[in-house]
XYZ file of C-alpha atoms in Angstrom:
486
model
C -58.911 31.481 -55.824
C -59.551 29.949 -59.204
C -58.943 26.328 -60.023
C -55.871 27.020 -61.989
C -55.695 30.257 -63.784
C -54.299 33.669 -62.973
C -57.581 35.472 -62.418
C -56.810 38.662 -60.517
C -56.667 41.719 -62.774
C -53.880 43.181 -60.636
C -51.922 39.965 -60.783
C -52.510 39.621 -64.524
C -50.977 43.028 -65.112
C -47.871 41.947 -63.268
C -47.279 38.732 -65.130
C -44.348 38.970 -67.484
C -43.085 36.531 -70.095
C -41.232 33.898 -68.113
C -39.370 31.352 -70.166
C -36.164 32.432 -71.781
C -33.735 30.998 -74.296
C -31.321 28.383 -73.004
C -28.729 27.960 -75.686
C -28.004 28.291 -79.351
C -31.163 29.835 -80.734
C -33.063 33.015 -80.058
C -36.066 33.323 -77.766
C -38.266 33.919 -80.773
C -37.062 30.789 -82.566
C -37.573 28.522 -79.521
C -41.214 28.871 -80.009
C -43.689 28.806 -81.713
C -55.381 15.336 -60.658
C -53.058 13.276 -59.252
C -52.536 9.925 -57.602
C -52.793 9.135 -53.942
C -49.437 8.669 -52.250
C -49.621 4.869 -52.491
C -50.659 4.780 -56.134
C -48.070 4.220 -58.782
C -47.795 7.211 -61.136
C -49.307 6.523 -64.517
C -46.897 6.289 -67.370
C -47.459 8.754 -70.153
C -47.312 6.707 -73.453
C -49.083 9.454 -75.067
C -47.915 10.618 -71.797
C -44.239 9.618 -71.680
C -41.856 12.551 -72.016
C -38.956 11.721 -74.306
C -36.622 13.612 -76.586
C -38.169 13.088 -79.958
C -37.359 14.644 -83.291
C -39.210 17.621 -84.620
C -40.738 15.367 -87.276
C -43.278 13.966 -84.819
C -43.897 17.434 -83.478
C -44.642 18.649 -86.968
C -46.978 15.739 -87.655
C -49.453 16.792 -85.008
C -48.969 20.391 -85.985
C -49.952 19.400 -89.490
C -53.262 18.063 -88.218
C -54.172 21.506 -86.967
C -52.930 22.999 -90.211
C -55.142 20.611 -92.139
C -58.114 21.912 -90.205
C -57.285 25.403 -91.400
C -57.088 24.295 -95.009
C -60.398 22.484 -94.787
C -62.043 25.394 -93.039
C -60.723 28.047 -95.365
C -61.065 26.318 -98.716
C -63.083 23.133 -98.381
C -62.323 19.976 -100.375
C -62.815 19.647 -104.105
C -66.367 18.399 -103.766
C -67.314 21.279 -101.528
C -65.690 23.785 -103.866
C -67.417 22.442 -106.952
C -70.776 22.873 -105.285
C -70.061 26.268 -103.774
C -72.631 29.025 -103.895
C -70.914 30.865 -106.733
C -70.636 27.682 -108.780
C -66.909 28.058 -109.398
C -65.726 24.476 -110.131
C -62.071 25.442 -109.838
C -62.344 25.913 -106.097
C -60.552 29.259 -106.399
C -63.301 31.330 -104.794
C -62.139 33.475 -101.920
C -63.491 32.315 -98.541
C -66.128 34.518 -97.029
C -64.990 36.993 -94.422
C -65.882 35.943 -90.901
C -65.519 37.406 -87.424
C -64.890 34.894 -84.640
C -65.420 35.874 -81.026
C -63.267 34.177 -78.382
C -64.116 34.208 -74.664
C -61.488 33.179 -72.109
C -60.734 33.995 -68.473
C -57.557 34.953 -66.692
C -54.421 34.469 -68.775
C -54.221 31.920 -71.592
C -51.156 33.422 -73.263
C -52.841 33.910 -76.631
C -52.663 37.679 -76.722
C -49.311 37.774 -74.933
C -47.848 35.498 -77.625
C -49.549 37.354 -80.481
C -51.444 34.243 -81.558
C -54.639 35.997 -82.577
C -52.709 38.333 -84.857
C -50.723 35.420 -86.276
C -53.895 33.490 -87.075
C -55.397 36.516 -88.822
C -52.266 36.839 -90.949
C -52.461 33.166 -91.912
C -56.192 33.495 -92.613
C -56.872 36.996 -93.970
C -60.610 36.326 -94.192
C -60.796 35.842 -90.401
C -61.102 38.611 -87.828
C -60.803 37.569 -84.189
C -62.721 39.463 -81.551
C -61.128 38.689 -78.183
C -63.638 39.379 -75.433
C -61.896 41.019 -72.448
C -61.322 38.219 -69.926
C -63.132 38.120 -66.621
C -61.937 36.496 -63.430
C -62.597 32.757 -63.391
C -65.608 32.834 -61.062
C -67.602 35.582 -62.806
C -66.622 34.187 -66.198
C -68.128 30.780 -65.491
C -71.239 32.304 -63.928
C -71.726 34.228 -67.170
C -71.043 31.099 -69.244
C -73.674 29.032 -67.434
C -76.195 31.891 -67.494
C -75.876 32.113 -71.274
C -76.038 28.341 -71.688
C -79.281 28.335 -69.706
C -80.657 31.224 -71.755
C -79.750 29.515 -75.025
C -77.825 32.384 -76.568
C -75.160 35.040 -76.284
C -72.075 32.816 -76.251
C -68.876 33.490 -78.148
C -67.881 31.329 -81.125
C -65.055 29.817 -79.070
C -65.408 29.550 -75.291
C -63.066 28.342 -72.578
C -63.959 26.327 -69.502
C -61.764 25.315 -66.595
C -61.186 22.002 -64.866
C -63.165 22.979 -61.778
C -66.245 23.550 -63.923
C -65.839 20.834 -66.552
C -68.334 18.525 -64.802
C -71.056 21.150 -65.052
C -70.234 21.855 -68.686
C -70.433 18.152 -69.521
C -74.000 18.112 -68.221
C -74.809 20.404 -71.157
C -72.659 18.666 -73.752
C -75.523 18.679 -76.251
C -75.011 22.438 -76.590
C -71.465 22.041 -77.927
C -69.943 20.767 -81.156
C -68.599 17.219 -80.903
C -64.987 17.989 -81.736
C -64.136 14.316 -82.028
C -66.542 14.014 -84.951
C -66.441 17.465 -86.539
C -62.834 18.535 -86.000
C -59.449 17.145 -87.050
C -58.331 13.756 -85.756
C -57.700 13.953 -82.013
C -56.338 10.456 -81.366
C -53.155 10.656 -79.325
C -52.812 14.420 -79.522
C -53.348 15.078 -75.799
C -52.509 13.290 -72.600
C -55.169 10.611 -72.232
C -56.586 12.052 -69.024
C -56.858 15.519 -70.524
C -59.066 14.282 -73.356
C -61.118 11.932 -71.181
C -62.013 14.756 -68.808
C -63.792 16.601 -71.640
C -65.495 13.521 -73.098
C -69.044 12.407 -72.317
C -69.919 8.777 -71.464
C -71.220 8.325 -75.013
C -67.958 9.599 -76.515
C -68.657 13.246 -77.393
C -65.561 15.432 -77.077
C -66.643 18.960 -76.161
C -63.290 20.647 -75.630
C -59.761 20.792 -77.021
C -57.250 20.803 -74.154
C -55.307 24.017 -73.642
C -52.976 23.717 -70.672
C -52.339 21.695 -67.544
C -50.853 22.717 -64.199
C -48.289 20.151 -62.998
C -47.359 20.957 -59.420
C -43.995 21.549 -57.784
C -42.972 23.560 -54.707
C -41.553 27.072 -55.041
C -39.512 28.503 -52.183
C -37.621 31.625 -51.139
C -33.917 30.769 -51.013
C -32.974 33.712 -48.792
C -35.592 32.805 -46.194
C -34.473 29.174 -46.275
C -30.858 30.180 -45.718
C -31.810 32.426 -42.803
C -33.604 29.473 -41.179
C -30.657 27.129 -41.696
C -32.450 25.095 -44.356
C -30.821 23.919 -47.607
C -31.248 26.200 -50.589
C -30.337 24.106 -53.640
C -33.392 22.625 -55.409
C -32.110 19.048 -55.267
C -31.583 19.258 -51.496
C -34.846 21.084 -50.900
C -36.744 18.364 -52.741
C -35.652 15.958 -50.024
C -37.537 18.014 -47.440
C -40.866 17.546 -49.183
C -41.196 13.839 -49.917
C -44.496 13.590 -48.011
C -46.944 16.087 -46.571
C -45.827 15.010 -43.108
C -42.292 15.993 -44.111
C -43.471 19.290 -45.573
C -45.375 20.390 -42.466
C -42.564 19.141 -40.217
C -40.124 21.395 -42.078
C -42.672 24.164 -41.647
C -42.671 23.717 -37.881
C -38.883 23.963 -37.873
C -39.010 27.085 -40.032
C -41.578 28.828 -37.819
C -39.585 27.934 -34.706
C -36.397 29.355 -36.230
C -37.834 32.536 -37.714
C -41.247 33.235 -36.213
C -42.502 33.744 -39.774
C -45.172 31.888 -41.810
C -44.196 28.860 -43.882
C -46.793 29.071 -46.675
C -49.041 31.720 -48.132
C -52.617 30.558 -47.761
C -54.467 27.617 -46.255
C -56.934 27.643 -49.146
C -54.148 27.299 -51.707
C -52.586 24.399 -49.826
C -55.909 22.647 -49.145
C -56.997 22.838 -52.767
C -53.692 21.480 -54.058
C -53.816 18.583 -51.594
C -57.451 17.732 -52.383
C -56.751 17.761 -56.126
C -54.127 15.093 -55.461
C -56.600 12.566 -54.035
C -58.081 9.656 -56.033
C -61.508 11.054 -55.125
C -62.222 14.627 -54.143
C -65.527 16.308 -53.429
C -67.471 14.131 -55.888
C -67.434 10.468 -56.891
C -67.796 9.047 -60.390
C -71.599 9.003 -59.993
C -71.539 12.747 -59.256
C -72.506 12.139 -55.631
C -71.121 14.679 -53.163
C -68.846 12.806 -50.750
C -67.268 15.631 -48.741
C -68.643 14.304 -45.450
C -68.040 10.623 -46.257
C -64.585 10.816 -47.844
C -62.092 10.338 -44.982
C -59.251 11.656 -47.133
C -60.923 15.080 -47.285
C -61.130 15.218 -43.493
C -57.496 14.114 -43.218
C -56.382 16.968 -45.471
C -58.571 19.375 -43.473
C -56.933 18.273 -40.228
C -53.416 18.611 -41.641
C -54.006 22.118 -42.962
C -55.896 23.442 -39.931
C -53.215 22.044 -37.610
C -50.645 23.970 -39.630
C -52.773 27.110 -39.223
C -52.770 26.628 -35.446
C -48.982 26.239 -35.540
C -48.530 29.583 -37.295
C -47.466 28.090 -40.616
C -50.047 29.975 -42.720
C -49.552 33.612 -43.646
C -53.379 33.810 -43.803
C -53.334 35.746 -47.055
C -56.151 35.798 -49.597
C -54.810 34.605 -52.920
C -54.486 37.318 -55.563
C -54.915 40.104 -52.970
C -52.417 42.992 -52.910
C -51.070 41.639 -49.616
C -50.541 38.222 -51.196
C -48.666 39.756 -54.107
C -46.530 41.771 -51.725
C -45.706 38.622 -49.758
C -43.591 37.334 -52.646
C -41.491 40.490 -52.568
C -41.182 41.174 -48.849
C -40.619 37.692 -47.429
C -44.174 37.238 -46.222
C -43.915 33.443 -46.580
C -41.304 30.904 -47.593
C -43.084 28.319 -49.768
C -45.848 28.147 -52.333
C -47.687 25.292 -54.055
C -46.424 25.965 -57.536
C -48.059 24.905 -60.797
C -46.082 25.886 -63.852
C -48.120 29.019 -64.471
C -47.297 30.284 -60.959
C -43.745 31.116 -62.042
C -44.968 34.109 -64.011
C -47.116 35.196 -61.078
C -44.140 35.100 -58.738
C -41.921 37.002 -61.152
C -44.517 39.696 -61.616
C -45.299 39.993 -57.907
C -41.768 39.737 -56.501
C -40.369 42.115 -59.100
C -36.973 42.436 -60.791
C -35.135 43.245 -57.575
C -35.844 39.718 -56.340
C -34.583 37.858 -59.399
C -32.867 34.684 -58.222
C -34.492 34.843 -54.786
C -37.205 32.319 -55.594
C -36.525 28.789 -56.835
C -38.590 25.742 -57.728
C -37.973 22.197 -56.490
C -38.764 19.193 -58.667
C -41.061 17.633 -56.068
C -44.609 17.658 -54.813
C -45.350 15.908 -51.514
C -46.771 12.391 -51.782
C -46.419 12.151 -55.549
C -47.721 14.280 -58.377
C -50.406 16.898 -58.556
C -52.206 19.124 -61.016
C -53.646 22.558 -60.390
C -55.427 24.074 -63.302
C -55.981 23.670 -66.971
C -58.768 24.398 -69.390
C -60.376 23.511 -72.701
C -61.700 25.393 -75.714
C -65.152 24.449 -76.981
C -67.455 25.612 -79.769
C -71.132 26.186 -78.921
C -73.621 24.774 -81.403
C -75.249 28.191 -81.557
C -72.207 29.628 -83.354
C -72.956 30.796 -86.888
C -69.377 29.982 -87.901
C -68.871 26.561 -86.353
C -66.454 25.215 -88.964
C -64.181 28.231 -88.743
C -64.473 28.267 -84.939
C -63.425 24.611 -84.723
C -60.430 25.328 -86.957
C -59.374 28.246 -84.751
C -59.736 26.198 -81.550
C -57.685 23.380 -83.103
C -54.938 25.795 -84.152
C -54.761 27.562 -80.792
C -54.320 24.217 -79.013
C -51.792 22.741 -81.472
C -48.298 21.980 -80.108
C -46.520 25.004 -81.603
C -49.069 27.417 -80.210
C -49.084 25.720 -76.801
C -45.332 26.228 -76.552
C -45.611 29.857 -77.631
C -48.234 30.417 -74.924
C -45.969 28.695 -72.387
C -43.065 30.933 -73.335
C -45.243 34.012 -72.931
C -47.417 33.172 -69.932
C -46.281 29.883 -68.403
C -49.374 27.917 -69.423
C -47.962 24.396 -69.570
C -48.798 22.337 -72.687
C -51.177 19.381 -72.670
C -50.380 18.197 -76.205
C -48.129 15.133 -76.247
C -45.825 16.358 -78.992
C -45.405 19.680 -77.229
C -44.409 17.836 -74.056
C -41.871 15.836 -76.062
C -40.417 18.801 -77.901
C -36.877 20.076 -77.217
C -38.383 23.556 -77.510
C -40.145 22.807 -74.229
C -37.678 20.467 -72.543
C -34.739 22.853 -73.001
C -36.619 25.929 -71.789
C -35.100 27.865 -68.915
C -36.342 30.694 -66.735
C -33.845 33.477 -66.223
C -35.726 34.921 -63.259
C -35.510 31.614 -61.366
C -32.171 30.699 -62.930
C -33.302 27.163 -63.680
C -34.342 24.765 -66.378
C -38.122 24.682 -66.054
C -39.411 22.879 -69.132
C -37.912 19.512 -68.229
C -38.773 20.029 -64.548
C -42.470 20.520 -65.155
C -42.522 17.806 -67.801
C -41.290 15.464 -65.061
C -43.975 16.827 -62.736
C -46.580 16.113 -65.420
C -45.286 12.561 -65.735
C -45.774 12.090 -61.977
C -49.521 12.537 -62.413
C -51.794 9.518 -62.592
C -55.450 9.195 -63.419
C -57.271 12.503 -63.332
C -59.585 13.081 -60.409
C -63.248 13.180 -61.382
C -64.716 16.668 -61.145
C -68.460 16.890 -60.606
C -70.766 19.744 -61.575
C -70.491 21.366 -58.131
C -66.761 21.051 -57.519
C -65.892 24.605 -58.502
C -68.676 26.073 -56.386
C -67.735 23.925 -53.381
C -64.156 25.122 -53.538
C -64.990 28.768 -54.028
C -68.004 29.042 -51.714
C -67.606 26.311 -49.081
C -64.072 25.076 -48.366
C -62.257 28.368 -48.939
C -64.535 30.531 -46.724
C -64.437 27.865 -44.009
C -60.636 27.801 -44.013
C -60.518 31.578 -43.943
C -62.802 31.453 -40.906
C -60.328 29.139 -39.165
C -57.519 31.530 -40.024
C -59.642 34.244 -38.420
C -60.019 32.356 -35.141
C -62.854 29.865 -35.678
C -62.028 26.414 -34.309
C -61.085 23.713 -36.798
C -64.146 21.672 -35.789
C -66.543 24.590 -36.238
C -64.880 25.408 -39.543
C -65.400 21.838 -40.707
C -69.087 22.064 -39.870
C -69.295 25.345 -41.792
C -67.681 23.590 -44.760
C -70.274 20.781 -44.634
C -73.206 23.163 -44.170
C -72.201 25.372 -47.082
C -71.616 22.347 -49.296
C -75.123 21.099 -48.504
C -76.583 24.489 -49.424
C -74.737 24.543 -52.733
C -76.097 21.184 -53.870
C -79.677 21.636 -52.609
């Protein structure tokens, strides 16, 4: 399982545009880590979701537009000293091809953003490199960084790997210095996660993954549980409540409560003040009692029959959404499109999302776009990255693929807040905006966090699902973590 991106090719093919028009305007017009239970959620300022006018929304959009003007034409001084010596500044910009490397689903192609950018900038041709799954993509990224060549002009990197990318920040353009003004554009924690201690910003934020709980209404009804989102939210105030409801569900139906122990474990760990790594990049898996507490909660649920023991993104996992294989799912915003694609049209209205995540807020996923210094078209690449991550484009990507915006003005926009999902039959923009507001300070991600999740915790949990004792699985987790960081 990736840190927060739809990475399975089969699953990607099934994802369909998810957010539909709510009221007066057409669908086309509408667009364009979390605290511990005891910690008070951080207010958004830059982070507070309010209904603001489109004027503010357009202001930040104009910043990205300014980048395009500067990139395409240059200022008067640049034009007067151009290679052809034309003092009028009317020279056509040179044609340029920009390669873009992403993983999973970012929504750019689904929303037609590459084509739109080429129409706005006829001298630019965008070469979208076919996306890999998240794991292989990042292996390729780090191999090319080590080799010193072969990277695209614009590259993406995910939250689980941001710590490792930051260790090589000197190989990326400082977007805070060389791009348009970034002050206040993103949620504070989103920008800080891609900023080095000396202040270099190496990535423009794309999306975030505020967490809620999705559930199958028909399965809930069959078990005698409430089915309306407001009532369901009351079942999931804490993780103790969530697993208690799971015990009741299993007792009533004999069926699994959630899809995968790895999915649940990762979501719960991402919610902690500290995860696998502390601020000094020291691995603290064996010394962080909160990690062991989460392990014990999840493995106890496995023993109680609450886990469907499915590998995320597998055909069986996809089928579970359609055939009642499990009743609940940790649900970042982008998961709605996954569920719709996997469950299929016959199950429209069967799944719902509750505006709650146990013990506070949570975030699963999100990425950044960076520009390697090796790019021969750095100025144009920075302009493209700025445009793709501007508020209008973030909302278009959300409407097409469910990638939830990280730009403040996008979060404040009625275009987002009034968005509904016909498949779920609910308002989803305001729901996930509230889930984003429930997040506090972002959990620090070290250079090994992604590898620990993919190659240590997940295999160990799968071993427990296969019959290994929880204690032996824990030791496997520790042993594999030690091997990763040797």
